[in-house]
Amino acid sequence: MSPFNLETCARPNILALEPYRCARDDYKDDGTNILLDANENACGPSLTPTAVEAASKGAGVDIDFLGLHRYPDPHQRDLKQLLCNLRNTHHYTPKVITPDNLFVGVGSDEAIDALLRCFCIPGRDRILVCPPTYGMYSVSAQVNDVGLVKIPLLEAPSFGLDVPKIRDALSTERDVKMIYLCTPGNPTGSLLDKEDVRQILEHPTWNGVVVLDEAYIDFAPDGTSLAEWVAEWPNLVVMQTLSKAFGMAGIRLGAAFTSAPIARLLNSLKAPYNVSSPTSALASYVTSGDGLAKMRENRERIVAQRERLLTELPKIKGIGRLRGGTQSNFLLYEMLNSSGEPDNTVALAVYETLAEDKGVVVRFRGKEHGCLGCLRITVGTEDEVTRFLAAIEQALIEVNGGRGGKRETPGEEDRKEIAANGVVA
Ligand SMILES: *Cc1c(COP(=O)(O)O)cnc(C)c1O
């Protein structure tokens, strides 16, 4: 019997919410009704025929521009079914996930925040995070006045979960309602071991929720998503997004797979029209048919460039060890000083030289736990990788080669940069 009890774990004010219902849930719109129920604009959207024609041509997707004066569907069951189709692989369970197991929102960021509001009483409850990890968990916790318990990941390059410490913290620390885990991790690029996740889910006494952030899962080998495990566990949430492998960061669509009772709570607390109709249409396009095929094609291109970086970067003088894994669309590499040691001053100088002199922007992650001297490099197109490789080789020569390396010790600007880079991924 799982110690998880939704009635005592979720906030009472959230448990008391009823899912949003609109008049159109009671009276299905068959296209013949006059819709005078939602204070929309009867004259239609403020789009000229020319604009609609141009936009439709540009999109090539079934976006109903002339229907934009209507509110979008608050339930999004068709889109949810497409997302389920992607994840009902039956690798890990014979059970089936359905639209009742889903929340969709404005990126994973909305799910991260909605979960906090669902389970954590401000000023009292806390979440457990495992640094180095995605910055949004702690930002969202802070916004909600929710505290953090930090149990760092194991040393690089495994960046695995410290299961005994996590289980111990869940036994002894008070008011920990959720644990946010990122797999593949940002900035680690490592997949978590699913048996480690299982051991946390099997905690004998902890009444809380395990959140797995699978933002990068489609860059990992096929069949590694644990989304369908939500059919097995009452207290598991698996978040995914169209922002990364699907290349749709601009539409803002994230999903949380979970048990039907938790999904119901999340759907009750969300703003009813959080997913716009163009977002929904574009999301449906990329999660089926031609769009899905295009995603897979682009993913192959990125994976090929990831392999190329893994071959080429170690040949460059001043590039240190790869930290973490290769399951994502970025790599975490050490920058070395002239003595061959990973060094934050060098990493920052390389970061700045790349951005200011070479027009290549990467991410300094040297201040994150276990990431000394590290830059996080997103995998680009073939041409971008070619340019990047030349630029970083040159930057390392300039920084380390004595030919006027930018600076010896971190100055004021560096400290600002370190501070600024410390926040969100
Ligand atoms: C990029 C990223 C996301 C995506 O957030 P969206 O709001 O869906 O764009 C979520 N989690 C992690 C760890 C990420 O790196």
Coordinates of C-alpha atoms and ligand atoms in Angstrom, one line a residue:
M1 CA 0.0 0.0 0.0
S2 CA 1.6 3.3 -1.0
P3 CA 1.9 5.9 1.7
F4 CA 0.8 8.5 -0.8
N5 CA -2.5 10.0 0.1
L6 CA -3.8 12.8 -2.2
E7 CA -6.3 14.0 0.3
T8 CA -3.6 14.8 2.9
C9 CA -0.8 15.7 0.4
A10 CA -2.5 18.3 -1.7
R11 CA -3.5 21.7 -0.4
P12 CA -7.1 21.7 1.0
N13 CA -8.0 24.9 -1.0
I14 CA -6.9 23.1 -4.2
L15 CA -8.7 19.9 -3.4
A16 CA -11.9 21.9 -3.1
L17 CA -11.7 23.3 -6.6
E18 CA -14.1 22.0 -9.3
P19 CA -12.7 21.6 -12.8
Y20 CA -13.7 24.5 -15.1
R21 CA -16.8 24.0 -17.1
C22 CA -18.0 26.3 -19.8
A23 CA -21.4 26.5 -21.4
R24 CA -20.0 24.7 -24.4
D25 CA -19.2 21.6 -22.3
D26 CA -23.0 21.3 -21.8
Y27 CA -24.1 22.3 -25.3
K28 CA -21.6 21.0 -27.9
D29 CA -21.0 23.4 -30.7
D30 CA -22.1 21.7 -33.9
G31 CA -21.5 24.8 -35.9
T32 CA -25.2 25.7 -36.2
N33 CA -25.6 27.5 -32.8
I34 CA -25.3 31.2 -32.4
L35 CA -22.7 31.5 -29.6
L36 CA -23.6 34.4 -27.3
D37 CA -22.2 32.8 -24.1
A38 CA -18.6 33.9 -23.8
N39 CA -18.5 37.6 -24.7
E40 CA -16.3 37.0 -27.7
N41 CA -16.3 39.3 -30.7
A42 CA -19.1 38.4 -33.1
C43 CA -17.5 40.2 -36.0
G44 CA -14.5 37.9 -36.0
P45 CA -10.7 38.5 -35.5
S46 CA -9.1 41.8 -36.4
L47 CA -7.3 40.2 -39.3
T48 CA -7.6 41.4 -42.9
P49 CA -8.1 38.8 -45.6
T50 CA -4.6 39.6 -46.9
A51 CA -3.1 38.9 -43.5
V52 CA -5.0 35.6 -43.1
E53 CA -4.0 34.5 -46.6
A54 CA -0.3 35.3 -46.0
A55 CA -0.3 33.7 -42.5
S56 CA -2.1 30.6 -43.8
K57 CA 0.4 30.1 -46.6
G58 CA 3.3 30.6 -44.2
A59 CA 2.0 28.1 -41.8
G60 CA 0.9 25.2 -44.0
V61 CA -0.7 23.9 -40.9
D62 CA -4.4 23.7 -40.2
I63 CA -4.7 26.9 -38.1
D64 CA -8.2 28.3 -38.2
F65 CA -7.3 32.0 -38.4
L66 CA -10.9 33.0 -39.0
G67 CA -12.0 31.2 -35.8
L68 CA -9.6 33.2 -33.6
H69 CA -12.4 35.3 -32.2
R70 CA -13.5 32.2 -30.3
Y71 CA -11.9 31.0 -27.0
P72 CA -9.9 27.8 -27.4
D73 CA -10.9 24.4 -26.1
P74 CA -10.1 24.3 -22.3
H75 CA -9.8 20.5 -22.3
Q76 CA -7.6 19.8 -25.3
R77 CA -8.5 16.1 -25.4
D78 CA -7.5 15.5 -29.0
L79 CA -4.0 17.0 -28.5
K80 CA -3.7 15.0 -25.2
Q81 CA -4.5 11.8 -27.1
L82 CA -1.7 12.5 -29.6
L83 CA 0.7 13.0 -26.7
C84 CA -0.5 9.7 -25.2
N85 CA 0.0 7.9 -28.5
L86 CA 3.7 8.9 -28.4
R87 CA 4.2 7.5 -25.0
N88 CA 2.0 4.4 -24.9
T89 CA 5.0 2.2 -25.8
H90 CA 4.3 -0.6 -23.3
H91 CA 8.0 -0.8 -22.5
Y92 CA 7.4 -0.5 -18.8
T93 CA 3.7 -1.3 -18.3
P94 CA 0.9 -3.1 -20.0
K95 CA -1.4 -0.4 -18.9
V96 CA -2.6 2.5 -21.1
I97 CA -2.4 6.2 -20.4
T98 CA -5.3 8.3 -21.6
P99 CA -6.1 12.1 -21.9
D100 CA -7.4 11.8 -18.2
N101 CA -3.7 11.3 -17.3
L102 CA -2.7 14.7 -18.8
F103 CA -2.3 18.3 -18.0
V104 CA -1.2 20.6 -20.8
G105 CA 0.0 24.2 -20.3
V106 CA 2.2 27.1 -21.3
G107 CA 5.5 25.2 -21.5
S108 CA 6.7 22.9 -18.7
D109 CA 7.2 26.1 -16.8
E110 CA 3.5 26.2 -16.2
A111 CA 3.4 22.6 -15.0
I112 CA 6.4 23.2 -12.6
D113 CA 4.5 26.2 -11.1
A114 CA 1.1 24.5 -11.1
L115 CA 2.5 21.5 -9.1
L116 CA 4.0 23.8 -6.5
R117 CA 0.7 25.6 -6.1
C118 CA -1.2 22.3 -6.0
F119 CA 0.9 20.6 -3.2
C120 CA 3.0 23.2 -1.3
I121 CA 1.5 25.4 1.4
P122 CA 3.5 28.7 1.1
G123 CA 5.7 29.5 4.0
R124 CA 5.6 25.9 5.3
D125 CA 6.2 23.1 2.7
R126 CA 9.4 22.5 0.8
I127 CA 10.6 20.7 -2.3
L128 CA 13.7 18.5 -2.7
V129 CA 16.0 19.3 -5.6
C130 CA 19.3 17.6 -6.7
P131 CA 21.9 20.2 -8.0
P132 CA 23.2 20.7 -10.5
T133 CA 19.7 21.0 -12.0
Y134 CA 17.3 23.2 -13.9
G135 CA 17.0 26.6 -12.3
M136 CA 13.3 27.0 -12.7
Y137 CA 12.4 24.6 -9.9
S138 CA 14.0 26.9 -7.3
V139 CA 12.8 30.1 -9.0
S140 CA 9.2 28.9 -9.0
A141 CA 9.6 27.6 -5.4
Q142 CA 10.8 31.1 -4.3
V143 CA 7.9 32.8 -6.1
N144 CA 5.5 30.5 -4.2
D145 CA 7.4 31.0 -0.9
V146 CA 8.3 27.3 -0.8
G147 CA 11.6 26.2 0.7
L148 CA 14.3 23.9 -0.8
V149 CA 16.0 20.8 0.5
K150 CA 19.1 20.1 -1.6
I151 CA 20.7 16.7 -2.1
P152 CA 23.4 17.0 -4.7
L153 CA 23.7 14.5 -7.5
L154 CA 26.7 12.1 -7.3
E155 CA 30.0 13.3 -8.7
A156 CA 30.4 13.7 -12.4
P157 CA 30.5 11.9 -14.8
S158 CA 27.7 9.7 -13.4
F159 CA 25.6 12.6 -12.0
G160 CA 23.4 9.9 -10.6
L161 CA 20.9 10.2 -7.8
D162 CA 22.2 9.8 -4.2
V163 CA 19.4 7.4 -3.4
P164 CA 20.3 6.7 0.3
K165 CA 20.6 10.4 1.1
I166 CA 17.4 11.2 -0.8
R167 CA 15.4 8.5 0.9
D168 CA 16.8 9.5 4.3
A169 CA 15.9 13.2 3.7
L170 CA 12.4 12.1 2.7
S171 CA 12.2 10.3 6.1
T172 CA 13.6 12.9 8.3
E173 CA 13.1 16.4 6.8
R174 CA 9.7 17.9 7.6
D175 CA 7.1 19.0 5.1
V176 CA 8.8 17.9 1.9
K177 CA 6.0 17.6 -0.5
M178 CA 7.7 17.0 -3.9
I179 CA 11.0 16.0 -5.4
Y180 CA 11.9 17.5 -8.8
L181 CA 14.3 15.3 -10.8
C182 CA 15.6 16.1 -14.3
T183 CA 16.3 13.2 -16.8
P184 CA 18.2 13.7 -19.0
G185 CA 19.5 16.3 -16.6
N186 CA 20.1 19.9 -17.4
P187 CA 23.0 20.8 -17.3
T188 CA 24.3 17.2 -16.8
G189 CA 22.9 15.5 -20.0
S190 CA 22.7 12.3 -18.0
L191 CA 19.7 10.0 -17.9
L192 CA 18.8 8.9 -14.3
D193 CA 18.7 5.2 -13.6
K194 CA 15.1 4.1 -13.6
E195 CA 15.8 1.7 -10.7
D196 CA 16.9 4.7 -8.6
V197 CA 13.7 6.5 -9.4
R198 CA 11.8 3.3 -8.5
Q199 CA 13.5 3.3 -5.1
I200 CA 12.4 6.8 -4.4
L201 CA 8.8 5.9 -5.5
E202 CA 8.9 2.9 -3.2
H203 CA 9.8 5.0 -0.1
P204 CA 7.9 3.2 2.7
T205 CA 6.5 6.3 4.6
W206 CA 6.9 9.5 2.5
N207 CA 3.6 11.1 1.5
G208 CA 4.7 13.2 -1.5
V209 CA 5.0 13.5 -5.3
V210 CA 8.0 12.5 -7.5
V211 CA 8.3 14.9 -10.5
L212 CA 10.4 13.7 -13.5
D213 CA 11.3 16.4 -15.9
E214 CA 11.9 14.7 -19.3
A215 CA 12.3 17.9 -21.3
Y216 CA 15.2 16.3 -23.3
I217 CA 13.9 12.7 -23.4
D218 CA 13.6 12.6 -27.2
F219 CA 17.3 13.1 -27.6
A220 CA 17.9 9.9 -25.5
P221 CA 17.5 6.5 -27.0
D222 CA 13.9 5.6 -28.0
G223 CA 11.9 4.0 -25.3
T224 CA 13.6 5.6 -22.3
S225 CA 10.7 7.8 -21.3
L226 CA 9.0 6.8 -18.1
A227 CA 5.8 8.6 -18.9
E228 CA 3.7 5.5 -19.0
W229 CA 4.8 4.7 -15.4
V230 CA 2.2 7.2 -14.3
A231 CA -0.3 4.3 -14.9
E232 CA 1.6 2.3 -12.2
W233 CA 2.3 4.9 -9.5
P234 CA -0.3 7.3 -7.9
N235 CA 2.3 9.9 -7.0
L236 CA 4.5 10.2 -10.2
V237 CA 4.4 13.2 -12.6
V238 CA 6.4 13.1 -15.8
M239 CA 6.8 16.5 -17.5
Q240 CA 7.6 16.9 -21.2
T241 CA 7.7 19.8 -23.6
L242 CA 7.6 20.6 -27.3
S243 CA 10.3 23.2 -26.7
K244 CA 13.4 21.0 -27.3
A245 CA 13.3 17.9 -29.7
F246 CA 10.1 19.1 -31.3
G247 CA 11.7 22.6 -32.0
M248 CA 8.5 24.4 -30.9
A249 CA 9.7 26.6 -28.0
G250 CA 7.8 29.6 -29.5
I251 CA 4.4 28.1 -29.1
R252 CA 4.8 27.3 -25.4
L253 CA 3.4 23.8 -25.0
G254 CA 4.3 21.6 -22.1
A255 CA 2.6 18.5 -20.7
A256 CA 2.5 16.7 -17.4
F257 CA 1.6 13.0 -17.4
T258 CA 0.3 11.8 -14.0
S259 CA -2.4 9.8 -12.3
A260 CA -5.9 10.8 -13.1
P261 CA -6.6 12.3 -9.7
I262 CA -3.5 14.6 -9.8
A263 CA -4.3 15.5 -13.4
R264 CA -7.8 16.5 -12.3
L265 CA -6.4 18.8 -9.6
L266 CA -3.9 20.5 -12.0
N267 CA -6.7 21.0 -14.6
S268 CA -8.9 22.5 -11.9
L269 CA -6.4 25.1 -10.8
K270 CA -5.2 26.2 -14.3
A271 CA -6.5 29.2 -16.1
P272 CA -9.2 27.7 -18.4
Y273 CA -7.9 28.9 -21.7
N274 CA -4.2 28.4 -21.1
V275 CA -3.5 26.7 -24.4
S276 CA -4.3 28.9 -27.4
S277 CA -5.8 27.5 -30.6
P278 CA -2.8 28.2 -32.8
T279 CA -0.6 26.6 -30.2
S280 CA -2.9 23.6 -30.1
A281 CA -3.1 23.3 -33.9
L282 CA 0.7 23.5 -34.2
A283 CA 1.2 21.1 -31.3
S284 CA -1.1 18.6 -33.0
Y285 CA 0.8 18.9 -36.2
V286 CA 4.2 18.2 -34.8
T287 CA 3.1 15.2 -32.7
S288 CA 1.6 13.3 -35.6
G289 CA 2.1 12.4 -39.2
D290 CA 4.5 14.7 -41.2
G291 CA 5.4 16.8 -38.2
L292 CA 6.5 13.8 -36.2
A293 CA 8.6 12.6 -39.1
K294 CA 10.2 16.0 -39.4
M295 CA 11.0 16.0 -35.7
R296 CA 12.7 12.6 -36.1
E297 CA 14.7 13.8 -39.1
N298 CA 15.9 16.9 -37.2
R299 CA 16.7 14.8 -34.2
E300 CA 19.0 12.6 -36.3
R301 CA 20.8 15.7 -37.6
I302 CA 21.3 17.0 -34.1
V303 CA 22.5 13.6 -32.8
A304 CA 25.0 13.4 -35.7
Q305 CA 26.4 16.8 -34.7
R306 CA 26.5 15.8 -31.1
E307 CA 28.6 12.8 -32.1
R308 CA 30.8 15.1 -34.1
L309 CA 31.4 17.4 -31.1
L310 CA 32.3 14.4 -29.0
T311 CA 34.9 13.4 -31.5
E312 CA 36.3 16.9 -32.3
L313 CA 36.2 18.8 -29.0
P314 CA 38.7 16.5 -27.1
K315 CA 41.3 17.2 -29.9
I316 CA 41.3 20.9 -29.0
K317 CA 44.0 22.1 -26.5
G318 CA 42.4 23.5 -23.3
I319 CA 39.2 21.4 -23.6
G320 CA 39.0 19.2 -20.5
R321 CA 36.8 16.3 -19.7
L322 CA 33.2 15.8 -20.8
R323 CA 31.2 16.0 -17.6
G324 CA 27.9 14.1 -17.5
G325 CA 26.1 12.3 -20.3
T326 CA 25.4 12.5 -23.9
Q327 CA 21.7 11.9 -23.9
S328 CA 20.7 15.5 -24.7
N329 CA 21.1 18.3 -27.3
F330 CA 23.9 19.9 -25.2
L331 CA 27.3 18.8 -23.8
L332 CA 29.0 20.0 -20.6
Y333 CA 32.8 20.4 -21.0
E334 CA 35.5 21.6 -18.8
M335 CA 37.8 24.5 -19.8
L336 CA 41.4 24.0 -18.6
N337 CA 44.0 26.6 -17.6
S338 CA 47.6 26.4 -18.8
S339 CA 48.4 23.9 -16.0
G340 CA 45.7 21.6 -17.3
E341 CA 43.2 22.1 -14.5
P342 CA 39.5 23.0 -14.9
D343 CA 39.2 26.7 -14.1
N344 CA 36.3 29.0 -13.8
T345 CA 38.3 32.1 -14.7
V346 CA 39.3 30.4 -17.9
A347 CA 35.8 29.2 -18.6
L348 CA 34.4 32.7 -18.1
A349 CA 37.0 34.3 -20.3
V350 CA 36.3 31.7 -23.0
Y351 CA 32.6 32.3 -22.6
E352 CA 33.1 36.1 -23.0
T353 CA 35.6 35.8 -25.9
L354 CA 33.2 33.5 -27.7
A355 CA 30.3 35.9 -27.3
E356 CA 32.1 39.2 -27.7
D357 CA 34.7 38.5 -30.4
K358 CA 33.4 35.4 -32.2
G359 CA 29.7 35.8 -32.2
V360 CA 29.0 32.4 -30.5
V361 CA 27.0 32.3 -27.3
V362 CA 27.2 29.3 -25.0
R363 CA 26.4 29.0 -21.3
F364 CA 28.8 29.3 -18.4
R365 CA 27.9 26.7 -15.7
G366 CA 31.1 26.7 -13.6
K367 CA 29.3 27.9 -10.5
E368 CA 26.9 25.0 -10.5
H369 CA 27.5 22.1 -8.1
G370 CA 30.1 19.7 -9.5
C371 CA 30.6 21.8 -12.7
L372 CA 33.9 23.6 -12.0
G373 CA 35.2 25.2 -15.2
C374 CA 32.3 24.0 -17.3
L375 CA 30.6 25.4 -20.3
R376 CA 27.3 24.0 -21.5
I377 CA 27.3 23.9 -25.3
T378 CA 24.1 23.4 -27.2
V379 CA 24.5 21.2 -30.3
G380 CA 23.9 23.3 -33.4
T381 CA 23.5 22.7 -37.1
E382 CA 26.5 21.3 -39.1
D383 CA 27.6 24.9 -40.1
E384 CA 27.2 26.2 -36.6
V385 CA 29.2 23.4 -35.1
T386 CA 32.0 24.0 -37.7
R387 CA 32.0 27.7 -36.7
F388 CA 31.9 26.9 -33.0
L389 CA 34.8 24.4 -33.1
A390 CA 37.0 27.0 -34.9
A391 CA 35.9 29.7 -32.5
I392 CA 36.5 27.8 -29.3
E393 CA 39.9 26.6 -30.4
Q394 CA 40.9 30.2 -31.1
A395 CA 39.3 31.5 -27.9
L396 CA 41.3 29.0 -25.8
I397 CA 44.5 30.0 -27.5
E398 CA 43.8 33.6 -26.8
V399 CA 42.8 33.0 -23.2
N400 CA 45.5 30.5 -22.2
G401 CA 48.2 31.0 -24.8
G402 CA 49.8 34.1 -23.1
R403 CA 48.9 36.2 -26.2
G404 CA 47.1 38.6 -23.9
G405 CA 44.7 36.2 -22.1
K406 CA 41.8 38.3 -21.1
R407 CA 42.5 38.5 -17.4
E408 CA 44.2 36.8 -14.5
T409 CA 41.6 36.9 -11.8
P410 CA 37.9 37.5 -11.9
G411 CA 37.0 41.1 -12.1
E412 CA 33.7 42.9 -11.2
E413 CA 32.2 42.0 -14.6
D414 CA 33.0 38.3 -14.0
R415 CA 31.3 38.3 -10.7
K416 CA 28.2 39.9 -12.2
E417 CA 28.3 37.3 -15.0
I418 CA 28.7 34.5 -12.5
A419 CA 25.8 35.9 -10.5
A420 CA 23.6 36.3 -13.7
N421 CA 24.4 32.8 -14.9
G422 CA 23.5 31.3 -11.6
V423 CA 19.8 31.7 -12.1
V424 CA 17.8 29.9 -14.8
A425 CA 19.1 27.5 -17.4
Ligands
LIG1 C1 14.2 23.8 -21.5 C2 13.7 23.0 -20.3 C3 12.4 22.9 -20.1 C4 11.3 23.5 -21.0 O1 10.5 24.4 -20.5 P1 9.3 25.0 -21.4 O2 8.6 25.9 -20.4 O3 8.5 23.8 -21.7 O4 9.9 25.6 -22.6 C5 11.9 22.2 -19.0 N1 12.8 21.6 -18.2 C6 14.1 21.7 -18.4 C7 15.1 20.9 -17.5 C8 14.6 22.4 -19.5 O5 15.9 22.5 -19.7

